Backbone as a ProteinNet text record, in pm:
[ID]
protein_1_A
[PRIMARY]
MPQDEERSIRRRRRSSAEVARLKALRQAHAEKLERARRDEQRVDDALAPFAEAAEAIAAAQRRHEDRCARITARLERDLADLDRAREKAIEEAAVERRALKTALDDETGKFRAVMGESVKTIREVGTGMPETAALLGVSVGEARRLAAAAKRLDREASSTWSSADDGVPETPLAESAPVLGRGAEAATGAEQQEPDAAPEGEREKKWGGASA
[TERTIARY]
10400	10289.6	10316.9	10299.6	10326.6	10231.3	10275.4	10198.1	10070.9	10079.1	9959.4	9850.6	9892.9	9794	9731.3	9809	9757.5	9652.6	9685.9	9586.4	9456.6	9469.4	9349.2	9264	9332.6	9257.8	9184.2	9253.4	9189.3	9067.6	9085.6	8972.2	8853.2	8883.7	8774.9	8707.2	8790	8731.8	8643.3	8696.5	8616.1	8486.4	8497.4	8376.9	8275.6	8322.5	8230	8165	8243.2	8188.5	8089.8	8127	8037.9	7907.9	7925.2	7802.8	7715.4	7777.5	7700.1	7633.9	7710.8	7655	7538.9	7559.1	7452	7329.4	7359.2	7248.5	7172.2	7250.7	7186.4	7104.3	7156.7	7082.2	6953.9	6966.9	6848.1	6744.5	6795.3	6703.2	6635.2	6711.6	6654.1	6552.6	6589.7	6497.4	6369.8	6385.7	6268.2	6180.9	6243.2	6165.9	6097.2	6171.3	6111	5989.8	6001.5	5888.4	5773	5806.7	5702.8	5630.5	5710.5	5647.9	5561.8	5609.2	5531.8	5400.8	5408.9	5286.7	5190	5248	5161.6	5099.5	5180.7	5128	5019.5	5044.1	4944.3	4815	4830.7	4712.8	4638.5	4714.2	4651.2	4577.9	4641.5	4575.9	4447.8	4458.1	4337.4	4229.7	4272.3	4175.5	4114.2	4192.8	4140	4049	4078.6	3998	3857.3	3844.4	3713.2	3610.3	3635.6	3535.7	3517.6	3628.6	3615	3515.5	3530.5	3439.6	3296.6	3281.5	3147.3	3085.7	3169.3	3117.6	3079.4	3163.9	3132.7	3003.8	2985	2861.2	2740.8	2759.1	2650.2	2613.7	2716.6	2690.4	2615.4	2657.1	2589.3	2444.8	2421.4	2284.7	2201	2261.8	2189.5	2158	2252.2	2228.9	2115.3	2112.5	2003.8	1869.2	1866.5	1741.5	1697.8	1794.2	1764	1705	1767.2	1718.2	1580.1	1559	1426.4	1320	1351.4	1254.5	1228.6	1334.9	1317.9	1233.5	1255.2	1175.5	1029	1001.4	862.5	800.4	880.2	829.3	800	890.1	868.8	744.6	727.5	609	482.1	484.8	367.9	339.9	447.5	430.5	368.6	415.4	359.6	212.5	177.9	36.9	-46.7	5.6	-68.4	-85	22.2	12.8	-85.4	-84.6	-180.8	-323.4	-343.6	-476.8	-515.8	-418.7	-447.2	-480	-406.8	-435.5	-575.7	-612.1	-747.4	-852.7	-824.8	-919.7	-929	-814.6	-813.8	-893.8	-869.5	-943.9	-1093.2	-1127.3	-1268.7	-1330.1	-1254.3	-1305.5	-1322.4	-1225.5	-1236.4	-1356.9	-1376.6	-1490.9	-1622.6	-1629.8	-1753.1	-1779	-1672	-1688.9	-1736.6	-1681.1	-1723.3	-1870.8	-1912.9	-2054.6	-2142.4	-2099.2	-2177.3	-2182.9	-2069.5	-2069.4	-2163.6	-2158.5	-2249.1	-2394.7	-2424	-2560.5	-2602.3	-2510.5	-2540.9	-2559.2	-2475.1	-2488.2	-2621.6	-2660.2	-2790.5	-2903.4	-2894.2	-2996.8	-2999	-2879.5	-2872.9	-2935.1	-2901.5	-2959.6	-3111.4	-3159.8	-3305.3	-3369.2	-3298.8	-3355.6	-3353.9	-3247.5	-3232.8	-3282.1	-3308.5	-3347.1	-3473.7	-3573.9	-3700.1	-3683.1	-3601.8	-3579	-3503.2	-3409.4	-3337.5	-3431.1	-3526.5	-3624.2	-3708.8	-3744.1	-3819	-3736.3	-3607.7	-3519.2	-3508.8	-3504.7	-3499.9	-3624.7	-3737.8	-3861.1	-3853.1	-3787.7	-3769.7	-3681.3	-3573.5	-3487.6	-3568.5	-3646.5	-3727.6	-3825.9	-3889.1	-3987.3	-3920.3	-3804.8	-3734	-3685.9	-3644.5	-3598.1	-3713.3	-3832.5	-3946.4	-3989.3	-3953.6	-3991.1	-3882.8	-3785.3	-3686.3	-3554.4	-3531.8	-3405.4	-3297.1	-3181.7	-3070.9	-3019	-2951.1	-2900	-2798.8	-2704.2	-2613.3	-2686.6	-2787	-2862.3	-2943.7	-2998.5	-3074.4	-2984.6	-2866.2	-2772.6	-2733.6	-2705.4	-2669.1	-2784.4	-2907.2	-3023.4	-3041.9	-3015.9	-3033.1	-2909	-2798.3	-2676.5	-2605.4	-2616	-2547.4	-2466.7	-2381.6	-2304.8	-2394.3	-2346.9	-2423.4	-2436.6	-2328.6	-2334.9	-2435.4	-2440.4	-2536.7	-2678.6	-2698.6	-2832.4	-2875.2	-2783.6	-2817.7	-2848.3	-2769.7	-2796.1	-2931.9	-2967.8	-3098.9	-3211	-3193.8	-3294.9	-3305	-3190.1	-3191.2	-3258.8	-3239.7	-3305	-3456	-3501.5	-3645.7	-3701.4	-3631.2	-3677.4	-3679.8	-3576.9	-3570.2	-3686.3	-3717	-3829.2	-3960.3	-3973.4	-4094.7	-4108.1	-3995.8	-4001.4	-4037.3	-3978.7	-4010.3	-4156.2	-4205.5	-4346.7	-4436.1	-4401.4	-4481.5	-4478.5	-4360.7	-4348.9	-4429.5	-4430.4	-4508	-4656.7	-4703	-4844.6	-4883.6	-4793.3	-4822.9	-4836.5	-4748.8	-4756.1	-4883.9	-4920	-5043.6	-5164.6	-5161.7	-5274.3	-5288.3	-5174.6	-5180.3	-5246.9	-5237.4	-5296.7	-5437.2	-5492.9	-5627.7	-5727.9	-5832.8	-5933.5	-6008.3	-6064.8	-6139.5	-6261.2	-6293.1	-6407.5	-6515.5	-6638.6	-6747.2	-6727.2	-6791.5	-6777.5	-6824.5	-6929.6	-6983.1	-6883.5	-6807.1	-6711	-6587.6	-6553.6	-6435.5	-6461.1	-6583.6	-6614.3	-6552.2	-6559.6	-6496.9	-6348.4	-6283.2	-6141.1	-6116.8	-6199	-6185.9	-6212	-6304.9	-6335	-6215.8	-6147.1	-6031.1	-5922	-5908.9	-5809.5	-5843.1	-5968.5	-6008.5	-5983.4	-6012.9	-5987.7	-5839.4	-5754.3	-5610.4	-5567.8	-5622.7	-5587.8	-5634.1	-5756.9	-5810.1	-5722.2	-5680.1	-5592.3	-5463	-5406.4	-5281.8	-5303.7	-5419.3	-5447	-5465.9	-5523.8	-5542.9	-5409.7	-5312.5	-5184	-5097.4	-5119	-5031.9	-5026.2	-5140	-5128.7	-5045	-5044.5	-4969.6	-4819.9	-4779.8	-4636.4	-4572.5	-4457	-4388.1	-4319	-4304.8	-4228.5	-4087.5	-4024.3	-3892.4	-3791	-3793.2	-3697.7	-3716.8	-3845.4	-3872.2	-3831.8	-3850.3	-3810	-3659.1	-3586.5	-3441.2	-3397.6	-3462.2	-3426.1	-3460.3	-3574.9	-3621.1	-3526.3	-3474	-3392	-3243.7	-3205.5	-3064.1	-2986.8	-3053.3	-2974.7	-3059.6	-3009.9	-3080.3	-3059	-3152.1	-3142	-3026.9	-2957.5	-2841.3	-2886.1
4073.2	4158.2	4191.9	4318.8	4356.4	4281.5	4263.8	4185.5	4258.9	4388.4	4464.3	4454.6	4462.5	4453.6	4315	4216.6	4079.3	4062.6	4123.2	4113.5	4184.3	4292.4	4367.7	4287.3	4222.8	4139.1	4024.7	3966.3	3854.9	3905.8	4025.4	4079.7	4106.7	4160.1	4186.9	4056.4	3955.2	3824.8	3769.8	3781.5	3734.3	3814.4	3943.2	4026.9	3987.6	3965.2	3924.3	3789.6	3698	3565.9	3577.9	3664.4	3682.8	3746.9	3846.1	3910.9	3811.7	3730.4	3630.3	3530.8	3489.8	3393.8	3456	3581.6	3648.7	3670.6	3702.2	3720.3	3589.7	3483	3352	3318.4	3352.6	3327	3409.1	3537.1	3620.4	3567.9	3523.8	3469.3	3343.2	3258	3134.6	3165.7	3267.8	3305.6	3364.3	3446.2	3505.1	3397.3	3301.9	3192.1	3109.9	3093.4	3019.2	3091.5	3222.9	3302.1	3296.3	3299.8	3293.4	3158.7	3053.8	2922.2	2915.5	2975.3	2975.6	3050.8	3167	3243.2	3163.6	3097.4	3015.8	2900.7	2838	2728.5	2778.3	2895.1	2952.4	2984.5	3036.2	3065.9	2938.5	2835.5	2707.4	2651.4	2667.5	2621.9	2700.3	2835.3	2917.2	2875.7	2853	2810.8	2674.9	2586.1	2454.3	2462.3	2555.6	2567.2	2618.9	2705.5	2763.7	2658.2	2576.4	2473.5	2369.6	2345.1	2249.6	2301.8	2429.8	2489.7	2492.5	2525.8	2526.7	2387.3	2287.4	2149.7	2105.2	2142	2105.4	2171.3	2296.6	2366.5	2304.5	2264.2	2198.8	2065.4	1991.7	1864.2	1887.2	1988.9	2019.4	2059.7	2139.6	2179.5	2059.3	1971.5	1850.7	1762.1	1754	1675.1	1733.7	1868.8	1932.9	1908.4	1918.7	1891.3	1746.4	1656.5	1515.1	1494	1554	1538	1599.3	1715.7	1778.9	1690.9	1635	1548.2	1421.1	1365.1	1245.5	1277.4	1396.1	1434.9	1449.2	1508	1520.3	1383.4	1294	1157.6	1087.7	1103.4	1040.7	1096.6	1230.1	1291.5	1242.5	1233.1	1182.8	1037.5	959	819.1	807.4	889	884.6	924.2	1026.2	1065.2	952.4	891.4	781.1	663.7	633.6	524	557.5	683.6	724	712	753.3	739	591.6	508.1	364.4	307	352.5	304.6	345.2	472.2	515.4	438.5	417.5	340.4	195.7	140.7	2.7	-5.8	91.4	90.8	107.6	196.7	217.4	91	25.4	-98.3	-207.3	-216.4	-316.1	-287.2	-158.7	-122.3	-150.9	-114.7	-141.3	-291.9	-369.4	-514.9	-570.4	-515	-561	-528.3	-407.9	-370.3	-464.5	-494.3	-586.1	-724.9	-770.5	-903.7	-906.3	-798	-793.8	-793.3	-718.5	-715.9	-854.1	-919.9	-1054.8	-1152.9	-1136.7	-1225.8	-1202.9	-1074.8	-1044.9	-1104	-1088.4	-1145.6	-1298	-1358	-1503.9	-1547.5	-1475.2	-1510.6	-1497.1	-1388.8	-1370.7	-1481.7	-1519.4	-1621.2	-1759.2	-1790.7	-1926.4	-1938.8	-1823.1	-1830.7	-1912.8	-1887.9	-1959.9	-2108.2	-2136.5	-2277.5	-2348.1	-2277.2	-2336.9	-2357.4	-2265.3	-2283.6	-2408.3	-2432.3	-2553.5	-2676.8	-2672.5	-2783.9	-2800.5	-2684.4	-2692.1	-2755.7	-2727.3	-2790.7	-2941.4	-2984.8	-3128.7	-3185.4	-3114	-3157.9	-3164.3	-3061.2	-3056.3	-3173	-3202.1	-3310.9	-3445.4	-3465.8	-3591.9	-3602.8	-3491.7	-3494.8	-3521.6	-3471.9	-3487.4	-3632.2	-3718.6	-3859.9	-3937.7	-3866.1	-3930.8	-3961.5	-3907.5	-3934.3	-3842.5	-3898.5	-3816.7	-3725.2	-3618.7	-3523.2	-3587.2	-3668.6	-3733	-3819.9	-3897.2	-3980.7	-3896.4	-3784.3	-3694.4	-3637.4	-3594.9	-3539.8	-3644.6	-3767.3	-3873.4	-3905.4	-3903.5	-3932.1	-3827.6	-3702.6	-3593.1	-3571.5	-3636.7	-3621.1	-3489.5	-3436.2	-3312.1	-3336.1	-3239.8	-3251.1	-3221.1	-3260.9	-3233.8	-3083	-3010.8	-2865.5	-2802.1	-2849.4	-2796.7	-2831.2	-2950.9	-2988.1	-2896.5	-2866.6	-2775.4	-2635.1	-2589.2	-2456.7	-2451.2	-2559.4	-2563.8	-2560.4	-2635	-2632.9	-2494.5	-2428.2	-2292.8	-2196	-2213.8	-2127.7	-2143.7	-2268.3	-2290.9	-2224.3	-2237.9	-2173.4	-2022.1	-1967.3	-1822.1	-1774	-1848.7	-1810.3	-1819	-1920	-1932.3	-1813.4	-1773.9	-1658.2	-1531.1	-1514.3	-1395.3	-1394.7	-1512.9	-1521.1	-1490.1	-1544.7	-1518	-1369.8	-1309	-1166.7	-1084.8	-1126.3	-1054.1	-1064.1	-1185.5	-1204.1	-1129.1	-1124.7	-1051	-902.7	-850	-708.4	-680	-773.3	-754.3	-760.3	-851.5	-861.8	-736.8	-673.8	-551.8	-438.9	-441.2	-333	-362.5	-482.4	-519	-480.4	-407.2	-371	-494.4	-481.5	-592.4	-623.3	-752.9	-797.4	-847.1	-843	-896.5	-1044.4	-1089.9	-1228.4	-1323.2	-1282.9	-1370.6	-1389.6	-1276.7	-1287.9	-1366.3	-1362.6	-1433.2	-1578.5	-1620.8	-1759.4	-1857.1	-1832.6	-1930.7	-1945.3	-1835.1	-1844	-1932.5	-1916.1	-2000.5	-2144.9	-2165.6	-2302	-2367	-2290.4	-2346.9	-2376.8	-2291	-2317.6	-2443.1	-2462.4	-2582	-2706	-2693.9	-2809.2	-2842.5	-2739.3	-2764.8	-2830.7	-2781.8	-2842.8	-2986.5	-3012.5	-3148.7	-3240.3	-3188.6	-3269.4	-3302.4	-3203.6	-3228.3	-3331.4	-3321	-3417.7	-3558.4	-3562.2	-3694.1	-3755.3	-3671.6	-3725.6	-3762	-3701.3	-3720	-3864	-3938.7	-4078	-4163.8	-4126.6	-4210.5	-4189.5	-4076.3	-4048.3	-4143.4	-4197.8	-4292.2	-4216.8	-4278.5	-4214.5	-4184.4	-4091.2	-4044.6	-4158	-4243.2	-4353.4	-4450.3	-4479.2	-4571.7	-4512.3	-4380.4	-4316.6	-4325.8	-4306	-4314.8	-4454.7	-4557.3	-4694	-4724.5	-4668.1	-4696.6	-4641	-4520.9	-4452.5	-4459.9	-4534.7	-4561.2	-4459	-4388.1	-4296	-4181.8	-4117.1	-4002.6	-3883	-3788	-3664.6	-3581.8	-3516.9	-3437.5	-3300.5
-5109.1	-5063	-4916.9	-4885.8	-4746.8	-4654.6	-4537.1	-4437.5	-4398.8	-4388.9	-4349.2	-4455	-4576.4	-4685.6	-4689.2	-4661.9	-4659.5	-4549.9	-4435.6	-4326.6	-4366.1	-4432.7	-4471.6	-4569.4	-4659.5	-4755.7	-4683.3	-4588.4	-4515.7	-4435.8	-4379.2	-4303.2	-4396.3	-4515.6	-4608.7	-4651.1	-4671.4	-4708.8	-4595.6	-4472.5	-4359.1	-4347.2	-4367.8	-4357.8	-4463.4	-4585.2	-4691.7	-4658.7	-4608.7	-4572.4	-4455.1	-4360.2	-4243.9	-4287.6	-4376.4	-4424.8	-4499.6	-4581.8	-4656.2	-4560.3	-4458.5	-4361.6	-4286.6	-4242.8	-4170.9	-4259.4	-4385.4	-4478.8	-4497.5	-4507.3	-4522.1	-4398.4	-4279.7	-4155.9	-4151.3	-4190.4	-4189.8	-4289.1	-4404.9	-4505.6	-4454.3	-4387.6	-4333	-4222.9	-4143	-4035.4	-4092.4	-4193.7	-4256.8	-4318.2	-4385.4	-4443.4	-4335.3	-4223.7	-4112.4	-4057.6	-4043.8	-3996.3	-4095.3	-4221.3	-4323.4	-4318.4	-4302.7	-4289.6	-4164.7	-4053.9	-3930.5	-3948.8	-4022.8	-4048.1	-4136	-4237.1	-4323.4	-4245.1	-4159.8	-4077.3	-3982.3	-3922.5	-3830.7	-3903.9	-4026.3	-4106	-4142	-4175.8	-4206	-4084.5	-3967.1	-3843.4	-3819.5	-3839	-3822.1	-3921.6	-4045.6	-4147.3	-4113.2	-4049.6	-4013	-3890.3	-3798.6	-3676.9	-3706.3	-3801.4	-3830.6	-3871.2	-3972.6	-4007.2	-3897.8	-3825.3	-3713.9	-3611.1	-3574.6	-3477	-3530.2	-3658.7	-3718.6	-3717.2	-3751.3	-3751.5	-3611	-3512.4	-3374	-3327.7	-3363.6	-3328.2	-3397.6	-3523	-3595.3	-3530.3	-3488.8	-3420.5	-3290.7	-3214.6	-3087.9	-3112.9	-3217	-3249.2	-3291.3	-3373.6	-3414.5	-3294	-3200.6	-3079.7	-2997.6	-2988.1	-2913	-2980.5	-3113.8	-3184.7	-3164.1	-3168.6	-3145.3	-3005.8	-2906.5	-2769.7	-2752.6	-2815.6	-2806.5	-2871	-2987.4	-3054.7	-2974.8	-2919.7	-2835.8	-2712.9	-2655.1	-2538.2	-2575.8	-2693.9	-2737.6	-2764.2	-2824.7	-2848.2	-2716.1	-2618.8	-2487.9	-2420.1	-2428.5	-2367.8	-2435.9	-2570.3	-2641.6	-2605.5	-2594.7	-2557.1	-2418.5	-2324.7	-2189.2	-2189.8	-2269.9	-2279	-2338.3	-2444.7	-2507.5	-2410.7	-2338.1	-2241	-2130	-2085.3	-1982.1	-2035	-2161.6	-2221.2	-2230.7	-2268.8	-2277	-2139.9	-2036.4	-1900.7	-1858.4	-1888.1	-1852.1	-1930.7	-2059.3	-2140.1	-2089.9	-2050.5	-1999.1	-1869.4	-1778.6	-1652.4	-1677.5	-1771.4	-1802.5	-1861.2	-1952.2	-2012.3	-1906.5	-1813.9	-1706.5	-1618.6	-1585.4	-1501.1	-1572.7	-1701.7	-1775.8	-1786.6	-1808.5	-1815.6	-1681.4	-1570.9	-1439.1	-1415.1	-1456.9	-1442	-1523.1	-1646.1	-1729.2	-1667.7	-1612.6	-1549.1	-1428.7	-1347.6	-1231.6	-1276.2	-1382.8	-1434	-1484.8	-1556	-1604	-1488.9	-1382.8	-1267.5	-1197.5	-1187.2	-1126.3	-1208.9	-1342.1	-1429	-1418	-1410.1	-1395.1	-1263.2	-1155.9	-1025.8	-1028.6	-1092.3	-1101.6	-1184.4	-1291.1	-1380	-1317.5	-1246.3	-1191.5	-1048.3	-983.2	-842.6	-820.4	-903.1	-885.1	-916.3	-1018.4	-1051.9	-939.8	-878.7	-766	-647.7	-633.1	-525.4	-550.6	-678.4	-713.3	-681.1	-716	-683.6	-532.4	-461.1	-314.9	-255.8	-318.2	-271.3	-289	-397.9	-417.1	-307.1	-273.9	-163.5	-34.7	-10.7	112.5	118.6	4.3	1.2	27.3	-38	-17.1	127	185.7	324.7	420.8	385.7	476.7	493.8	398.8	413	486.6	541.7	625.7	558.2	439.2	370.5	424.9	455.7	502.9	393.4	434.8	337.5	242	290.7	194.1	92.6	140.5	48.5	-49.1	0.4	-87.1	-195.4	-155.1	-252.4	-355.6	-309.4	-402.6	-496.9	-444.5	-526.4	-636.2	-602.2	-698.1	-784.4	-751.5	-829.6	-806.3	-683.3	-649	-522.9	-489.4	-366.1	-246.6	-129	-6.8	13.8	-10.7	4.8	-89.8	-214	-309.9	-268.2	-216.2	-168.8	-54.9	36.7	146.6	94.3	-5.2	-60.7	-130.6	-197.8	-263.1	-160.4	-51.9	53.8	114.8	134.5	189	93.3	-36.5	-134.7	-128.9	-111.9	-100.9	24	137	260.4	245.5	179.5	161.4	75.9	-30.5	-115.1	-39.1	47.3	128.5	222.1	285.5	375.5	299.9	180.6	102.6	60.3	22.9	-15.6	103.5	219.4	339.2	374.4	362.7	391.7	293.6	166.8	66	94.4	129.3	158.1	284.2	383.7	506.4	477.9	394.6	358.6	282.6	194.5	118.7	210.6	308.1	401.2	485.4	521.8	602.1	525.8	394.6	316.2	269.6	294.4	249.6	356.9	322.2	424.1	472.4	592.1	649.7	564.4	552.9	472.4	566.3	521.7	605	632.2	739.1	781.2	674.2	604.9	500.8	387.9	354.4	246.8	288.6	418.7	464	492.9	495	526.9	430.4	297.5	207.9	232.6	269.2	297.7	416.7	520.5	638.1	601.9	509.2	469.2	401.1	315.9	249.9	349.6	453.7	556.7	633.5	661.7	734.1	651.6	518.2	432.8	429.6	426.8	426.2	555.2	666.3	794.3	800.4	746.4	748	665.3	549.6	466.1	535.9	608.1	680.7	789.4	856.3	962.4	904.9	781.7	722	680.4	640.6	600.8	719.8	833.9	949	995.5	1005.7	1053	959	827.6	734.2	745.1	806.7	816.3	915.3	880.6	967.6	1078.3	1194.9	1302.7	1256.2	1327.3	1287	1282.2	1384.6	1388.6	1274.7	1239.1	1130.9	996.3	980.1	854	837.1	946	936.6	898.9	956.9	923.4	778.3	732.9	598.5	494.5	518.7	418.7	448	544	562.2	641.2	731.1	814.6	861.2	968.9	1024	933.1	938.2	857.1	906.1	809.2	847.2	892.7
[MASK]
++++++++++++++++++++++++++++++++++++++++++++++++++++++++++++++++++++++++++++++++++++++++++++++++++++++++++++++++++++++++++++++++++++++++++++++++++++++++++++++++++++++++++++++++++++++++++++++++++++++++++++++++++++

């Protein structure tokens, strides 16, 4: 075979092989592009539900926060109402306690004055305050408070009688005579009791101590 013809055959063979190789490369590249397009489409298809799910989660979170905020606001209102109700209940209870204390003071005041008169009477015979308290079974401070209550009641009674006397019209001498007589009898009685009273020093010795 001539050399030139042989070279031509080899060139044709190389060309056919090159064409086949290039065709194979183009086919591989095309398949690669197709796979890339399919992958990109799959990515796009995956991103859509992901974005929708993320948006749904964000919306659910916002709804949750809004509901929690409403619950917190309602709780604060309820607590404020409870605080106001508590303050009102405390104030009403305090008013009731003060009213009860006033009623108790009114109810026991006169009885304490009677007890104070007993303290005063025992003291007038020369008994010291500690001995008086021990005799009555109370503290010295309580005995003093009882005596003070009796004095206060006496002052109030005197003030009441003075006010009443200021509003009473003058009476004839004949009508006022019996009153003067009763005053004289009271004075006479006091004078009759005075000699029987022991001197201050003797009363202290008798009852075991000077008056407090």
